CSV table of C-alpha atoms and ligand atoms in Angstrom, one decimal:
chain,number,residue,atom,x,y,z
A,1,UNK,CA,92.8,155.7,70.6
A,2,UNK,CA,91.5,155.1,67.2
A,3,UNK,CA,94.8,153.2,66.7
A,4,UNK,CA,94.5,151.3,69.7
A,5,UNK,CA,90.9,150.3,68.6
A,6,UNK,CA,92.0,149.2,65.4
A,7,UNK,CA,94.8,147.3,66.7
A,8,UNK,CA,92.8,145.7,69.8
A,9,UNK,CA,89.9,144.7,67.6
A,10,UNK,CA,89.4,141.0,66.8
A,11,UNK,CA,93.0,140.5,65.4
A,12,UNK,CA,94.6,141.3,68.7
A,13,UNK,CA,92.4,138.5,70.3
A,14,UNK,CA,93.4,136.2,67.8
A,15,UNK,CA,97.1,136.9,68.5
A,16,UNK,CA,96.5,136.9,72.2
A,17,UNK,CA,94.8,133.3,72.1
A,18,UNK,CA,97.8,132.3,70.4
A,19,UNK,CA,101.4,131.4,71.7
A,20,UNK,CA,102.5,135.0,71.9
A,21,UNK,CA,99.9,135.8,74.5
A,22,UNK,CA,102.2,137.4,76.9
A,23,UNK,CA,103.8,140.0,74.3
A,24,UNK,CA,100.4,140.9,72.7
A,25,UNK,CA,98.9,143.0,75.5
A,26,UNK,CA,97.8,146.5,74.8
A,27,UNK,CA,101.0,147.6,76.6
A,28,UNK,CA,103.1,145.7,74.0
A,29,UNK,CA,101.2,146.9,71.1
A,30,UNK,CA,101.8,150.4,72.3
A,31,UNK,CA,105.7,149.8,73.0
A,32,UNK,CA,105.7,147.9,69.6
A,33,UNK,CA,104.6,150.9,67.8
A,34,UNK,CA,106.3,153.5,70.4
A,35,UNK,CA,103.1,154.9,71.2
A,36,UNK,CA,102.8,157.2,74.5
A,37,UNK,CA,100.3,155.5,77.0
A,38,UNK,CA,96.7,155.8,76.4
A,39,UNK,CA,93.6,155.4,77.9
A,40,UNK,CA,91.3,153.0,77.6
A,41,UNK,CA,87.6,153.1,76.9
A,42,UNK,CA,84.9,151.3,79.3
A,43,UNK,CA,84.7,148.8,76.6
A,44,UNK,CA,88.2,147.8,76.8
A,45,UNK,CA,88.2,146.8,80.3
A,46,UNK,CA,87.1,143.3,80.2
A,47,UNK,CA,89.8,142.8,77.5
A,48,UNK,CA,92.6,144.4,79.7
A,49,UNK,CA,91.3,142.1,82.7
A,50,UNK,CA,91.5,139.0,80.1
A,51,UNK,CA,95.4,140.0,79.6
A,52,UNK,CA,96.0,140.4,83.3
A,53,UNK,CA,94.8,136.9,83.9
A,54,UNK,CA,97.2,136.0,81.2
A,55,UNK,CA,100.2,137.3,82.8
A,56,UNK,CA,99.1,135.9,86.1
A,57,UNK,CA,100.7,132.6,84.4
A,58,UNK,CA,104.0,133.1,84.6
A,59,UNK,CA,106.5,130.5,84.1
A,60,UNK,CA,106.7,129.4,88.0
A,61,UNK,CA,103.0,129.4,88.5
A,62,UNK,CA,102.3,127.3,85.6
A,63,UNK,CA,105.1,124.7,86.5
A,64,UNK,CA,103.3,124.4,90.1
A,65,UNK,CA,100.1,124.3,88.4
A,66,UNK,CA,101.5,121.8,86.1
A,67,UNK,CA,102.8,119.9,88.9
A,68,UNK,CA,99.5,119.9,90.9
A,69,UNK,CA,97.6,118.5,88.0
A,70,UNK,CA,100.1,115.6,87.6
A,71,UNK,CA,100.0,114.8,91.3
A,72,UNK,CA,96.0,114.8,91.3
A,73,UNK,CA,96.1,112.7,88.1
A,74,UNK,CA,98.5,110.3,90.0
A,75,UNK,CA,96.6,110.1,92.9
A,76,UNK,CA,93.2,109.3,90.9
A,77,UNK,CA,94.9,106.6,89.0
A,78,UNK,CA,96.4,105.2,92.2
A,79,UNK,CA,92.9,105.0,93.6
A,80,UNK,CA,91.3,103.2,90.7
A,81,UNK,CA,94.2,101.0,90.4
A,82,UNK,CA,93.6,100.2,94.0
A,83,UNK,CA,90.0,99.2,93.4
A,84,UNK,CA,89.9,97.6,90.0
A,85,UNK,CA,93.3,96.5,89.2
A,86,UNK,CA,94.8,95.6,92.6
A,87,UNK,CA,96.4,92.3,92.5
A,88,UNK,CA,94.3,89.9,94.6
A,89,UNK,CA,96.5,87.5,96.6
A,90,UNK,CA,94.8,84.1,98.3
A,91,UNK,CA,94.7,84.0,102.0
A,92,UNK,CA,94.4,80.6,103.5
A,93,UNK,CA,92.9,80.0,107.1
A,94,UNK,CA,92.8,77.0,109.2
A,95,UNK,CA,89.4,76.8,111.1
A,96,UNK,CA,88.4,74.5,114.0
A,97,UNK,CA,85.0,74.4,115.8
A,98,UNK,CA,82.5,72.3,117.4
A,99,UNK,CA,79.1,71.0,115.9
A,100,UNK,CA,76.5,70.2,118.4
A,101,UNK,CA,73.8,68.7,116.3
A,102,UNK,CA,75.9,66.0,114.5
A,103,UNK,CA,76.6,62.8,116.2
A,104,UNK,CA,79.7,61.1,115.4
A,105,UNK,CA,80.1,58.3,113.0
A,106,UNK,CA,83.0,55.5,112.7
A,107,UNK,CA,83.0,56.3,109.1
A,108,UNK,CA,83.9,60.0,109.5
A,109,UNK,CA,87.6,59.0,110.1
A,110,UNK,CA,87.7,57.2,106.6
A,111,UNK,CA,87.9,60.2,104.1
A,112,UNK,CA,86.6,58.1,101.1
A,113,UNK,CA,83.6,56.9,103.0
A,114,UNK,CA,80.2,58.1,101.9
A,115,UNK,CA,79.6,59.3,105.5
A,116,UNK,CA,82.5,61.4,105.5
A,117,UNK,CA,82.1,62.9,101.8
A,118,UNK,CA,78.4,63.6,102.5
A,119,UNK,CA,79.0,65.4,105.8
A,120,UNK,CA,81.9,67.6,104.7
A,121,UNK,CA,80.1,68.6,101.7
A,122,UNK,CA,77.2,69.9,103.7
A,123,UNK,CA,79.8,71.8,106.2
A,124,UNK,CA,81.2,73.1,102.9
A,125,UNK,CA,77.9,74.2,101.3
A,126,UNK,CA,77.4,76.0,104.7
A,127,UNK,CA,80.5,77.8,104.4
A,128,UNK,CA,79.4,79.0,101.2
A,129,UNK,CA,76.3,80.2,102.2
A,130,UNK,CA,78.0,82.1,105.0
A,131,UNK,CA,80.9,83.9,103.3
A,132,UNK,CA,79.6,84.2,99.7
A,133,UNK,CA,77.2,87.1,100.4
A,134,UNK,CA,76.2,89.6,97.5
A,135,UNK,CA,78.3,92.1,99.7
A,136,UNK,CA,81.3,89.8,99.9
A,137,UNK,CA,82.7,91.0,96.8
A,138,UNK,CA,83.7,87.5,95.6
A,139,UNK,CA,86.4,87.1,98.3
A,140,UNK,CA,85.3,83.7,99.5
A,141,UNK,CA,86.8,81.0,97.0
A,142,UNK,CA,86.3,77.9,98.8
A,143,UNK,CA,86.5,75.7,101.7
A,144,UNK,CA,87.6,72.0,102.4
A,145,UNK,CA,86.9,69.6,105.6
A,146,UNK,CA,89.8,68.0,106.3
A,147,UNK,CA,89.0,66.2,109.3
A,148,UNK,CA,85.7,65.4,111.4
A,149,UNK,CA,86.6,64.1,114.9
A,150,UNK,CA,84.5,63.1,118.1
A,151,UNK,CA,83.7,65.5,120.7
A,152,UNK,CA,81.5,65.1,123.7
A,153,UNK,CA,78.9,67.6,122.4
A,154,UNK,CA,79.0,66.5,119.1
A,155,UNK,CA,81.9,66.5,116.4
A,156,UNK,CA,85.0,68.8,116.1
A,157,UNK,CA,85.5,70.1,112.4
A,158,UNK,CA,89.0,71.1,111.0
A,159,UNK,CA,88.6,72.6,107.5
A,160,UNK,CA,90.7,75.2,105.5
A,161,UNK,CA,89.3,78.3,104.0
A,162,UNK,CA,90.4,80.1,101.1
A,163,UNK,CA,89.9,83.9,100.3
A,164,UNK,CA,91.0,86.4,97.7
A,165,UNK,CA,91.9,89.8,99.0
A,166,UNK,CA,93.9,92.6,97.7
A,167,UNK,CA,97.5,91.8,98.5
A,168,UNK,CA,98.2,94.9,100.3
A,169,UNK,CA,95.8,93.5,103.2
A,170,UNK,CA,96.8,91.8,106.1
A,171,UNK,CA,96.2,88.1,107.1
A,172,UNK,CA,95.2,89.4,110.7
A,173,UNK,CA,92.7,92.2,109.4
A,174,UNK,CA,91.2,89.6,107.1
A,175,UNK,CA,90.8,87.2,109.8
A,176,UNK,CA,88.8,89.8,111.9
A,177,UNK,CA,86.5,90.3,109.0
A,178,UNK,CA,86.1,86.6,108.5
A,179,UNK,CA,85.1,86.2,112.3
A,180,UNK,CA,82.9,89.5,112.2
A,181,UNK,CA,80.9,87.8,109.0
A,182,UNK,CA,80.7,84.2,110.7
A,183,UNK,CA,79.5,85.7,114.0
A,184,UNK,CA,76.8,87.6,112.2
A,185,UNK,CA,75.7,84.7,110.4
A,186,UNK,CA,75.4,82.4,113.4
A,187,UNK,CA,73.0,84.9,115.0
A,188,UNK,CA,70.9,85.6,112.1
A,189,UNK,CA,71.0,82.9,109.2
A,190,UNK,CA,69.1,79.6,109.8
A,191,UNK,CA,72.2,77.2,109.4
A,192,UNK,CA,71.5,73.6,109.2
A,193,UNK,CA,74.4,73.1,111.5
A,194,UNK,CA,74.9,74.4,115.3
A,195,UNK,CA,78.4,76.0,115.7
A,196,UNK,CA,79.4,77.0,119.2
A,197,UNK,CA,80.6,80.3,118.7
A,198,UNK,CA,83.2,80.2,121.6
A,199,UNK,CA,84.6,76.9,119.9
A,200,UNK,CA,85.5,78.8,116.7
A,201,UNK,CA,89.2,79.3,116.2
A,202,UNK,CA,90.9,80.6,112.9
A,203,UNK,CA,94.6,80.5,112.2
A,204,UNK,CA,96.3,82.0,109.1
A,205,UNK,CA,98.3,79.5,107.1
A,206,UNK,CA,100.7,80.2,104.2
A,207,UNK,CA,100.0,78.4,100.9
A,208,UNK,CA,102.7,75.6,101.6
A,209,UNK,CA,100.8,74.5,104.9
A,210,UNK,CA,97.7,74.8,103.0
A,211,UNK,CA,99.2,72.4,100.5
A,212,UNK,CA,100.4,70.1,103.0
A,213,UNK,CA,97.1,70.1,104.7
A,214,UNK,CA,95.4,69.1,101.4
A,215,UNK,CA,97.7,67.0,100.0
A,216,UNK,CA,95.9,64.5,102.0
A,217,UNK,CA,93.0,65.1,99.7
A,218,UNK,CA,92.6,64.2,95.9
A,219,UNK,CA,91.0,66.0,93.3
A,220,UNK,CA,92.1,69.4,94.3
A,221,UNK,CA,93.2,72.1,92.0
A,222,UNK,CA,95.2,74.8,93.2
A,223,UNK,CA,95.5,77.2,90.3
A,224,UNK,CA,96.6,80.8,90.8
A,225,UNK,CA,93.2,82.1,89.6
A,226,UNK,CA,90.1,80.8,91.0
A,227,UNK,CA,88.0,82.0,88.4
A,228,UNK,CA,85.7,79.4,86.8
A,229,UNK,CA,86.4,77.7,83.8
A,230,UNK,CA,84.8,79.3,81.1
A,231,UNK,CA,81.8,77.4,79.3
A,232,UNK,CA,83.0,75.6,76.2
A,233,UNK,CA,81.6,77.1,72.7
A,234,UNK,CA,79.7,75.1,70.4
A,235,UNK,CA,82.4,74.2,68.3
A,236,UNK,CA,84.9,72.9,70.9
A,237,UNK,CA,86.7,69.8,71.2
A,238,UNK,CA,90.1,68.5,71.9
A,239,UNK,CA,89.7,68.5,68.0
A,240,UNK,CA,89.7,72.4,67.7
A,241,UNK,CA,89.2,72.8,71.4
A,242,UNK,CA,90.6,75.2,73.8
A,243,UNK,CA,94.1,75.1,75.5
A,244,UNK,CA,94.1,75.0,79.1
A,245,UNK,CA,94.4,78.4,80.4
A,246,UNK,CA,97.2,77.9,83.3
A,247,UNK,CA,99.5,75.7,84.9
A,248,UNK,CA,98.0,73.3,87.5
A,249,UNK,CA,94.3,73.3,86.0
A,250,UNK,CA,94.6,69.5,85.3
A,251,UNK,CA,97.5,68.7,87.7
A,252,UNK,CA,97.0,64.7,87.5
A,253,UNK,CA,97.3,64.9,83.7
A,254,UNK,CA,100.3,62.8,82.7
A,255,UNK,CA,101.8,62.2,79.1
A,256,UNK,CA,102.9,58.7,78.7
A,257,UNK,CA,105.9,58.6,76.3
A,258,UNK,CA,108.0,55.8,74.5
A,259,UNK,CA,111.7,56.7,74.8
A,260,UNK,CA,112.7,57.7,71.3
A,261,UNK,CA,109.1,58.0,69.8
A,262,UNK,CA,107.4,60.6,71.9
A,263,UNK,CA,103.9,61.2,73.2
A,264,UNK,CA,101.7,58.1,73.2
A,265,UNK,CA,99.0,58.4,75.4
A,266,UNK,CA,97.5,60.3,78.2
A,267,UNK,CA,97.4,58.9,81.9
A,268,UNK,CA,96.2,60.2,85.5
A,269,UNK,CA,97.9,60.7,88.8
A,270,UNK,CA,96.0,58.8,91.4
A,271,UNK,CA,98.6,58.7,94.1
A,272,UNK,CA,102.2,59.6,94.4
A,273,UNK,CA,103.6,56.9,92.2
A,274,UNK,CA,100.6,55.5,90.4
A,275,UNK,CA,99.2,56.3,86.9
A,276,UNK,CA,95.9,55.2,85.7
A,277,UNK,CA,95.6,54.7,81.9
A,278,UNK,CA,94.4,52.4,79.2
A,279,UNK,CA,95.4,49.0,78.4
A,280,UNK,CA,95.4,49.5,74.6
A,281,UNK,CA,98.2,52.2,75.1
A,282,UNK,CA,100.6,49.3,75.6
A,283,UNK,CA,99.8,47.1,72.8
A,284,UNK,CA,102.8,48.2,70.8
A,285,UNK,CA,105.5,47.9,74.0
A,286,UNK,CA,104.6,46.3,77.4
A,287,UNK,CA,108.4,47.0,78.5
A,288,UNK,CA,108.2,49.5,81.3
A,289,UNK,CA,112.2,50.8,81.0
A,290,UNK,CA,111.1,52.1,77.5
A,291,UNK,CA,108.5,54.3,79.1
A,292,UNK,CA,108.6,57.8,80.9
A,293,UNK,CA,105.9,60.1,82.1
A,294,UNK,CA,105.9,63.7,82.3
A,295,UNK,CA,103.5,66.0,84.0
A,296,UNK,CA,102.8,69.8,83.4
A,297,UNK,CA,100.6,71.5,80.5
A,298,UNK,CA,103.3,71.3,77.8
A,299,UNK,CA,105.0,68.1,76.8
A,300,UNK,CA,108.1,70.0,75.9
A,301,UNK,CA,109.3,71.4,78.5
A,302,UNK,CA,107.7,69.1,81.0
A,303,UNK,CA,107.3,70.4,84.5
A,304,UNK,CA,108.2,66.8,86.0
A,305,UNK,CA,109.5,63.8,84.5
A,306,UNK,CA,109.4,60.1,85.7
A,307,UNK,CA,110.6,56.8,84.8
A,308,UNK,CA,108.0,54.1,84.6
A,309,UNK,CA,108.9,50.9,86.7
A,310,UNK,CA,105.9,48.7,86.4
A,311,UNK,CA,103.0,48.4,83.9
A,312,UNK,CA,100.1,46.2,85.0
A,313,UNK,CA,97.4,45.7,82.4
A,314,UNK,CA,93.7,44.3,83.1
A,315,UNK,CA,93.9,40.5,82.9
A,316,UNK,CA,90.5,40.5,80.9
A,317,UNK,CA,91.3,43.2,78.6
A,318,UNK,CA,90.3,42.4,75.0
A,319,UNK,CA,91.6,44.5,71.9
A,320,UNK,CA,88.9,43.3,69.6
A,321,UNK,CA,86.0,44.4,71.7
A,322,UNK,CA,87.8,47.1,73.8
A,323,UNK,CA,86.5,45.6,77.0
A,324,UNK,CA,88.4,46.4,80.4
A,325,UNK,CA,90.6,49.1,78.8
A,326,UNK,CA,92.5,49.9,82.0
A,327,UNK,CA,95.9,49.6,83.2
A,328,UNK,CA,98.1,51.1,85.9
A,329,UNK,CA,101.9,52.4,85.5
A,330,UNK,CA,103.9,52.8,88.4
A,331,UNK,CA,106.6,55.6,88.6
A,332,UNK,CA,110.2,54.3,89.5
A,333,UNK,CA,110.3,57.5,92.1
A,334,UNK,CA,107.3,59.3,93.5
A,335,UNK,CA,106.4,62.7,92.5
A,336,UNK,CA,106.2,65.6,95.0
A,337,UNK,CA,102.5,67.1,94.8
A,338,UNK,CA,102.5,70.7,94.0
A,339,UNK,CA,100.1,73.3,92.5
A,340,UNK,CA,101.3,71.8,89.2
A,341,UNK,CA,101.1,67.9,90.0
A,342,UNK,CA,98.3,66.6,92.1
A,343,UNK,CA,96.5,63.3,92.3
A,344,UNK,CA,92.6,63.0,91.0
A,345,UNK,CA,90.2,61.3,93.0
A,346,UNK,CA,89.0,57.8,92.2
A,347,UNK,CA,85.2,57.4,92.2
A,348,UNK,CA,83.9,55.2,94.8
A,349,UNK,CA,81.8,52.1,93.0
A,350,UNK,CA,78.5,53.6,94.1
A,351,UNK,CA,79.0,56.9,92.1
A,352,UNK,CA,76.7,57.0,88.9
A,353,UNK,CA,76.3,60.2,87.0
A,354,UNK,CA,72.9,60.7,85.4
A,355,UNK,CA,73.1,61.3,81.4
A,356,UNK,CA,74.1,64.8,80.4
A,357,UNK,CA,76.2,65.2,83.3
A,358,UNK,CA,78.9,68.0,82.4
A,359,UNK,CA,82.6,66.3,82.5
A,360,UNK,CA,85.7,67.5,81.1
A,361,UNK,CA,88.2,65.5,79.0
A,362,UNK,CA,91.6,66.6,78.5
A,363,UNK,CA,94.9,65.6,76.5
A,364,UNK,CA,97.7,66.1,74.1
A,365,UNK,CA,95.8,64.3,71.3
A,366,UNK,CA,95.2,65.3,67.7
A,367,UNK,CA,92.9,68.1,66.9
A,368,UNK,CA,92.1,66.6,63.7
A,369,UNK,CA,91.6,62.8,62.8
A,370,UNK,CA,95.0,61.2,62.3
A,371,UNK,CA,96.7,64.6,63.2
A,372,UNK,CA,99.9,65.2,65.0
A,373,UNK,CA,100.2,65.7,69.1
A,374,UNK,CA,99.7,68.6,70.5
A,375,UNK,CA,102.4,70.3,72.6
A,376,UNK,CA,100.2,72.2,74.8
A,377,UNK,CA,97.5,70.5,76.8
A,378,UNK,CA,93.7,70.9,75.5
A,379,UNK,CA,90.2,70.5,77.1
A,380,UNK,CA,86.8,69.9,76.4
A,381,UNK,CA,83.3,69.9,78.2
A,382,UNK,CA,81.5,66.7,77.4
A,383,UNK,CA,78.3,65.2,78.6
A,384,UNK,CA,77.4,61.9,79.8
A,385,UNK,CA,75.2,59.7,77.4
A,386,UNK,CA,73.3,56.9,78.7
A,387,UNK,CA,74.4,53.2,77.7
A,388,UNK,CA,71.0,52.8,76.3
A,389,UNK,CA,71.3,55.8,73.9
A,390,UNK,CA,74.8,54.7,73.1
A,391,UNK,CA,74.0,51.2,72.1
A,392,UNK,CA,71.3,52.6,69.9
A,393,UNK,CA,71.5,50.8,66.3
A,394,UNK,CA,72.2,54.2,64.9
A,395,UNK,CA,75.2,54.9,67.4
A,396,UNK,CA,77.4,52.0,68.8
A,397,UNK,CA,74.6,49.1,68.2
A,398,UNK,CA,75.2,47.1,71.2
A,399,UNK,CA,79.1,47.6,71.5
A,400,UNK,CA,78.8,49.3,74.6
A,401,UNK,CA,79.4,47.0,77.9
A,402,UNK,CA,78.9,47.8,81.4
A,403,UNK,CA,82.7,48.6,81.9
A,404,UNK,CA,82.2,51.4,79.5
A,405,UNK,CA,80.9,55.1,79.6
A,406,UNK,CA,79.7,57.3,76.6
A,407,UNK,CA,80.5,60.9,76.6
A,408,UNK,CA,80.3,63.5,74.0
A,409,UNK,CA,77.4,65.1,71.9
A,410,UNK,CA,75.0,63.4,69.6
A,411,UNK,CA,75.8,66.1,66.9
A,412,UNK,CA,79.4,65.3,67.3
A,413,UNK,CA,82.0,68.4,67.1
A,414,UNK,CA,83.3,67.8,70.4
A,415,UNK,CA,85.2,64.8,71.3
A,416,UNK,CA,88.5,63.1,72.4
A,417,UNK,CA,90.9,61.9,69.7
A,418,UNK,CA,93.8,60.0,68.8
A,419,UNK,CA,96.3,60.5,71.6
A,420,UNK,CA,94.0,61.3,74.1
A,421,UNK,CA,93.6,57.7,74.9
A,422,UNK,CA,94.5,56.8,78.5
A,423,UNK,CA,93.8,60.2,79.6
A,424,UNK,CA,91.1,61.3,82.3
A,425,UNK,CA,87.5,62.2,81.9
A,426,UNK,CA,86.9,64.0,85.0
A,427,UNK,CA,83.7,65.1,87.0
A,428,UNK,CA,83.6,68.2,89.4
A,429,UNK,CA,81.9,67.2,92.6
A,430,UNK,CA,81.9,70.3,94.7
A,431,UNK,CA,85.4,71.4,93.8
A,432,UNK,CA,86.9,68.2,94.1
A,433,UNK,CA,87.6,66.2,90.7
A,434,UNK,CA,86.9,62.7,90.0
A,435,UNK,CA,88.1,60.5,87.2
A,436,UNK,CA,85.0,58.8,86.1
A,437,UNK,CA,86.5,57.8,82.6
A,438,UNK,CA,89.4,56.6,80.7
A,439,UNK,CA,89.6,57.8,77.0
A,440,UNK,CA,89.4,54.3,75.2
A,441,UNK,CA,87.9,54.4,71.8
A,442,UNK,CA,85.4,55.8,69.3
A,443,UNK,CA,84.5,55.8,65.5
A,444,UNK,CA,86.7,58.4,64.5
A,445,UNK,CA,86.6,61.8,66.3
A,446,UNK,CA,83.8,64.2,67.0
A,447,UNK,CA,81.4,62.5,64.2
A,448,UNK,CA,77.6,62.8,64.8
A,449,UNK,CA,76.0,60.0,66.8
A,450,UNK,CA,79.8,58.5,67.5
A,451,UNK,CA,80.7,60.1,71.0
A,452,UNK,CA,83.9,59.0,72.7
A,453,UNK,CA,83.7,55.8,74.6
A,454,UNK,CA,85.6,55.7,78.0
A,455,UNK,CA,86.5,53.0,80.2
A,456,UNK,CA,84.1,53.4,83.6
A,457,UNK,CA,86.0,53.9,86.1
A,458,UNK,CA,83.8,53.0,89.4
A,459,UNK,CA,83.5,49.5,87.9
A,460,UNK,CA,87.0,49.0,88.1
A,461,UNK,CA,87.2,50.3,91.7
A,462,UNK,CA,88.3,47.1,93.4
A,463,UNK,CA,90.4,46.0,90.7
A,464,UNK,CA,92.7,49.1,91.4
A,465,UNK,CA,92.6,48.6,94.9
A,466,UNK,CA,93.5,45.1,94.5
A,467,UNK,CA,96.6,46.1,92.5
A,468,UNK,CA,97.6,49.3,94.3
A,469,UNK,CA,96.2,49.3,97.8
A,470,UNK,CA,94.7,52.8,96.9
B,503,4AZ,C1,92.3,56.7,69.5
B,503,4AZ,O1,92.6,56.2,68.1
B,503,4AZ,C2,90.9,57.3,69.7
B,503,4AZ,N1,86.6,59.9,69.4
B,503,4AZ,C3,90.7,57.8,71.0
B,503,4AZ,C4,89.7,58.2,71.3
B,503,4AZ,C5,88.4,58.5,70.3
B,503,4AZ,C6,88.6,57.7,69.1
B,503,4AZ,C7,90.1,57.4,68.8
B,503,4AZ,C8,87.3,58.9,70.4
B,503,4AZ,O2,93.3,56.7,70.1
């Protein structure tokens, strides 16, 4: 007993907690020392229990226990992945419904008309109100009206709705969810438009059908992510700005290149054959057979490449004053619209952007004054500046004519630069992008009180229509 007391003291416990736990029981101590079995005192019982528990972990039990733990961890990871990391997929639906409190107007048939634009924005806003609920989990992405047609009780609306749900979800199940949300809203929400519930139909469509339907629409970006564009940092500019995050973010951007000399200017796709650019881009060379246009976020490799068949400069372009710095280039073969290549919308001549409106400029131009062309497309958010301010003595001292538009910041830092010329300055109107400016000129790049000067596209809307029919 004494011996055991000595050998089952702290020392034994230490050993038992170590790797030799199965060997170092009181029994094994006893065997080791060739002793006869002994009785244990009351005080020893807990310790004996402890050792029994250790024996409970025989190798099979240990293996089973490990397996069970691994399974639990696996399931937990699966659940977390499902809810947190689950790959979201875009689901598209074609919705059609009757609205009773809209009287049909003839101009609804003209997609570029003010009537169609305003009415479809109202309908799209209403859809956002219905689906962009706090509990909606950001599932609703956007909607676009495709057609407003007459109906004896008002108008018929055809529109596409885009949602993002986990890829494991089914289009039919999502359809039911969408219908439930819509019907609830029709009952409880004060909506500006009266939709007949019985007229509402929703059809799941695939991304190709969605593209086909929206191809009739300009200025739509179909980026794989629908994350909003991050705000630009205070130091951002195409000079020092950020690269475009993904393919398809600026699908109308083209690079105009002289065969053998590479990128010269930017340009914007306004139809499947026409590019809008700056007249000064062709000062060196007006021979269309020497030019090519590429699309995609990198110059090399390009996503799409086309030859240029025709170049039209504005008849009144003045290289000294930079007035009417606008030109058109026609591709020899049309481009297929896709997620990567799309046309931008042309603004109606009535469009007027107030000062300090956020607009984006994109291009492959240099990031320092007189620097090299960038292979990866860059972008910067700038703000419109009123012509009055831009014509101030300390700014451009009266050089800004009605066909020009200033954008940037009075403190400088963010600007387009050499090589961005001819490229787009675009404005986002309810997810539809309009080209409001063409990079034209400026005193150096990103200097204080010397913002970028752009060709004001709205001024030339009729000129563009007269040359292209668009
Ligand atoms: C250029 O030389 C150029 N900062 C383009 C834009 C600006 C200045 C110069 C505006 O093509």
